[in-house]
Amino acid sequence: QCCCPSLQLQSIAISDPTVVRLERWRVKPGQYVNPTDSLGLLRTSAGKELRLYPPNGGRIVRLLVSDGSAVKLGDAVCELEPCEHSIVMKDLCAECGQNLQWRARRTAPIGLATVAMVHCIPELHVSQGRAECLAAEDEDLLLKQRKLVLLVDLDQTVIHTTTQNVPPKLAKVHHFQLKPPVWYHTRVRPGVEEFLARISRRMLQSANKDRQFEVFIPRGDHMIVIIDDRDEVWDSMPSLIHVKPYQFFEGTEDINCPPGSAVPASKADPMDLVEKAMEHQHPQPEKQQEQQPQDPNQPIEWPDNDRYLYRLADILTDIHSEYYRRLDASTGTDGGGGGDSATAATASTKAKPPESRQVCTKLRGQVLRGCRLVFSGLFPTSLPPEKSKAYQIATGLGAEVQADVQLGSKVAQDSRTTHLVAAKSGTSKFHRARKAQPESPDGCSIVNPEWLWTCYYEWRRCPEADFPVVADVDYLGLRRDSRQRRDSEVKRYKSDRKRRRQESLV
């Protein structure tokens, strides 16, 4: 049963003082009518025949007088339930059939459909009440099936697409055109089939990407989990899992961002530079040409050791388990198999669902709990640490950030620095941490910035020994070399685009 509020019934009365009789009705109860539809025929005292029209569209509920009855001014002859126009397709009401285009220049009536629920059909709109009603039904179905909603970004999350020239025989790369003459080349991230098959048992996937939740999630995002390689699109929402960007084609980042539209280096956070600098870079196509097989019909294999989706599936599984553990605890039911499953599902739909953002925040905050971090060389000293990306990531993972290295036997156990995250060796903090290591019972791990980003992407504390700070290596300086390669790729892209345009004109 629809939970949309019904409008109050209207009584249609005789407004002409000369009318004396209702000859016959032309409608039946339950019939939808428009303002231009004739409800019945009236007869005046002079014998003239008139037509009865409704004041607005709606559904006829009841006829109060019969054919041939005598009527006078002010007598109610029928009851009309006004149509709230809760479903509109191209300015036509799907319930009463009224053309609403003329209302565009007037004040919108109550209940006019303004919510676009279907992403692929933008002309279809429903009212806010109808949207909430449909969302409530979907929410109940999710709770009964013990699932969540997963909002999936595509490019650089589960696929990578480029418009650069690549070998046509490149293995596992799909080539297509959206609008000639540009060709797109897409590589699917390794393990995506197993990832979707595993997650589909716990979540419903959606490929829509829209920051305005009220458009397609009228009842809120409390059952939504988002995976995206760009956290700035979602303003770092708590329910967002910032995935490690998948980059198979070197020199191409998000295909939705045109070349040169990236954040300028002067405005970019130093931690973002470290992230990009430490990401795995695939060999250039020119270098791959030397490794091509002799047989022209044999596919060309480029190395791809990305295995991030397997870890991402574990993260989503943990979120799902914790979400429904909280729900079962609030309802006092056992949803894991013990007891009556039907009773548990009914109790779940009646209870207030937990917030997915709270679940994500809790699990994320356990990654580096108990760790005390000091940063060295990750951001300018003039920048307050609280405004840096590194600080926000560390505190979000549950770590405590200290201003300086605190080690030695005189420092309390619960105040000793556990990690020094250094962008390069040779700094004063680096030397103090290394010098104090023999005096500290627990020691201080000195790691490069990739350790922090790997913990952030994988939601687990990674082995510190895998991320040493190599002498004479400036991890932030690596990004400068990468930026120069990107600029050269942008120039080559523009040159190829100009050449393709000239060829199309010829």
XYZ file of C-alpha atoms in Angstrom, residues 69-255:
187
model
C -32.410 14.696 -10.643
C -33.458 18.243 -9.900
C -30.627 20.461 -8.703
C -30.162 24.105 -7.777
C -27.373 26.567 -7.142
C -24.859 25.291 -4.572
C -25.952 21.632 -4.627
C -23.006 19.174 -4.520
C -23.385 16.637 -7.303
C -20.165 14.548 -7.017
C -16.914 14.139 -5.092
C -13.514 14.392 -6.740
C -10.160 13.256 -5.376
C -7.648 15.712 -6.907
C -4.710 14.093 -8.674
C -1.408 14.979 -7.052
C 0.411 14.249 -10.345
C 2.917 12.055 -8.525
C 4.152 10.386 -11.734
C 4.924 12.597 -14.735
C 6.414 11.601 -18.072
C 7.282 14.421 -20.462
C 4.820 16.871 -18.854
C 1.983 14.297 -18.939
C 0.555 12.908 -15.712
C 0.714 9.125 -15.813
C -2.346 8.795 -13.535
C -4.887 11.270 -14.875
C -3.345 12.003 -18.291
C -3.416 15.772 -17.798
C -0.980 17.890 -19.799
C 1.019 19.816 -17.215
C 3.057 21.869 -19.641
C 0.840 24.915 -19.149
C 1.655 24.873 -15.426
C 5.313 25.619 -16.124
C 4.483 29.330 -16.270
C 2.418 29.168 -13.068
C 2.906 28.097 -9.477
C 3.512 24.353 -9.265
C 0.617 22.493 -7.626
C 1.022 20.410 -4.481
C 2.686 17.093 -5.191
C 4.043 18.018 -8.629
C 6.676 15.439 -9.569
C 10.185 16.862 -9.245
C 12.338 13.811 -8.401
C 14.043 11.916 -11.248
C 14.253 8.352 -9.945
C 15.529 6.583 -13.067
C 18.958 7.709 -14.234
C 18.536 6.496 -17.823
C 15.054 8.081 -18.228
C 15.464 11.746 -17.201
C 11.969 12.652 -18.481
C 10.313 10.437 -15.835
C 9.672 12.252 -12.543
C 7.827 11.336 -9.382
C 6.753 13.384 -6.401
C 8.765 13.478 -3.205
C 6.096 11.478 -1.392
C 5.993 8.788 -4.064
C 9.804 8.687 -4.152
C 9.943 8.139 -0.384
C 7.282 5.445 -0.687
C 9.273 3.569 -3.326
C 12.475 4.018 -1.339
C 10.795 2.580 1.766
C 9.793 -0.516 -0.190
C 13.358 -0.930 -1.469
C 14.720 -0.482 2.040
C 12.412 -3.163 3.455
C 13.467 -5.523 0.668
C 17.137 -4.879 1.418
C 16.640 -5.607 5.106
C 14.754 -8.820 4.387
C 17.509 -9.974 2.038
C 20.181 -8.698 4.465
C 21.895 -6.568 1.831
C 23.316 -3.070 1.450
C 23.544 -0.759 -1.560
C 26.959 -0.364 -3.183
C 27.500 2.720 -5.322
C 30.276 1.893 -7.796
C 32.442 4.333 -9.689
C 33.772 2.940 -12.955
C 36.899 4.590 -14.368
C 40.040 3.955 -12.320
C 37.976 1.928 -9.851
C 36.971 -1.214 -11.750
C 38.193 -0.215 -15.228
C 40.724 2.112 -16.841
C 40.056 3.891 -20.118
C 42.329 5.896 -22.375
C 42.098 7.684 -25.724
C 45.808 7.322 -26.438
C 47.075 5.147 -29.262
C 47.625 1.596 -28.023
C 48.498 -1.603 -29.913
C 45.324 -3.128 -31.416
C 46.377 -6.626 -30.301
C 46.789 -5.618 -26.660
C 45.432 -8.466 -24.548
C 42.261 -7.955 -22.454
C 41.705 -4.415 -23.783
C 38.334 -3.486 -25.306
C 38.233 -0.933 -28.136
C 35.100 1.086 -28.939
C 33.827 4.420 -30.232
C 31.202 6.666 -28.666
C 31.514 9.448 -31.214
C 33.852 9.173 -34.207
C 36.683 9.698 -34.776
C 37.794 9.196 -31.132
C 38.554 5.626 -30.082
C 38.386 4.498 -26.456
C 40.440 1.645 -25.069
C 39.304 0.046 -21.786
C 41.055 -2.437 -19.548
C 39.035 -4.235 -16.855
C 40.709 -4.375 -13.462
C 41.999 -7.858 -12.572
C 39.594 -9.843 -10.403
C 36.497 -7.769 -11.190
C 34.376 -10.824 -12.056
C 35.184 -12.554 -8.767
C 34.705 -9.251 -6.929
C 31.198 -8.638 -8.293
C 30.170 -12.268 -7.811
C 31.277 -12.206 -4.179
C 29.797 -8.813 -3.345
C 26.451 -9.477 -5.087
C 25.558 -11.897 -2.287
C 25.710 -9.035 0.214
C 25.074 -5.855 -1.751
C 23.131 -4.461 -4.667
C 25.413 -2.703 -7.134
C 24.670 0.576 -8.837
C 26.916 2.304 -11.369
C 25.196 5.676 -10.947
C 27.429 8.463 -9.680
C 25.703 11.555 -8.340
C 26.524 13.575 -5.250
C 22.880 14.714 -4.835
C 21.573 11.854 -2.735
C 18.096 13.360 -2.502
C 17.678 12.738 -6.236
C 17.991 8.963 -6.195
C 18.034 8.172 -2.430
C 15.055 10.112 -1.025
C 15.232 8.476 2.428
C 18.939 9.120 2.977
C 22.208 7.252 2.606
C 22.126 5.146 5.789
C 22.341 1.904 3.766
C 24.746 3.185 1.114
C 28.433 2.331 0.705
C 30.440 4.110 -2.002
C 33.638 3.010 -3.727
C 35.458 5.665 -5.750
C 39.038 6.585 -6.579
C 38.316 10.302 -6.051
C 37.267 11.325 -2.556
C 36.897 15.003 -3.442
C 33.810 14.190 -5.505
C 31.988 13.094 -2.338
C 33.566 15.601 0.074
C 35.226 12.689 1.907
C 31.935 11.201 3.099
C 32.302 8.700 5.985
C 30.570 5.970 3.965
C 33.063 6.381 1.106
C 35.804 3.807 0.554
C 38.591 5.644 -1.231
C 39.961 2.885 -3.443
C 43.448 2.738 -4.841
C 43.261 4.201 -8.375
C 43.705 1.637 -11.121
C 46.113 2.911 -13.772
C 46.937 0.473 -16.536
C 47.686 3.043 -19.256
C 50.497 5.315 -18.170
C 49.831 9.000 -18.656
C 46.028 8.656 -18.477
C 44.201 9.361 -15.253
C 40.409 9.710 -14.907
C 38.938 9.699 -18.450
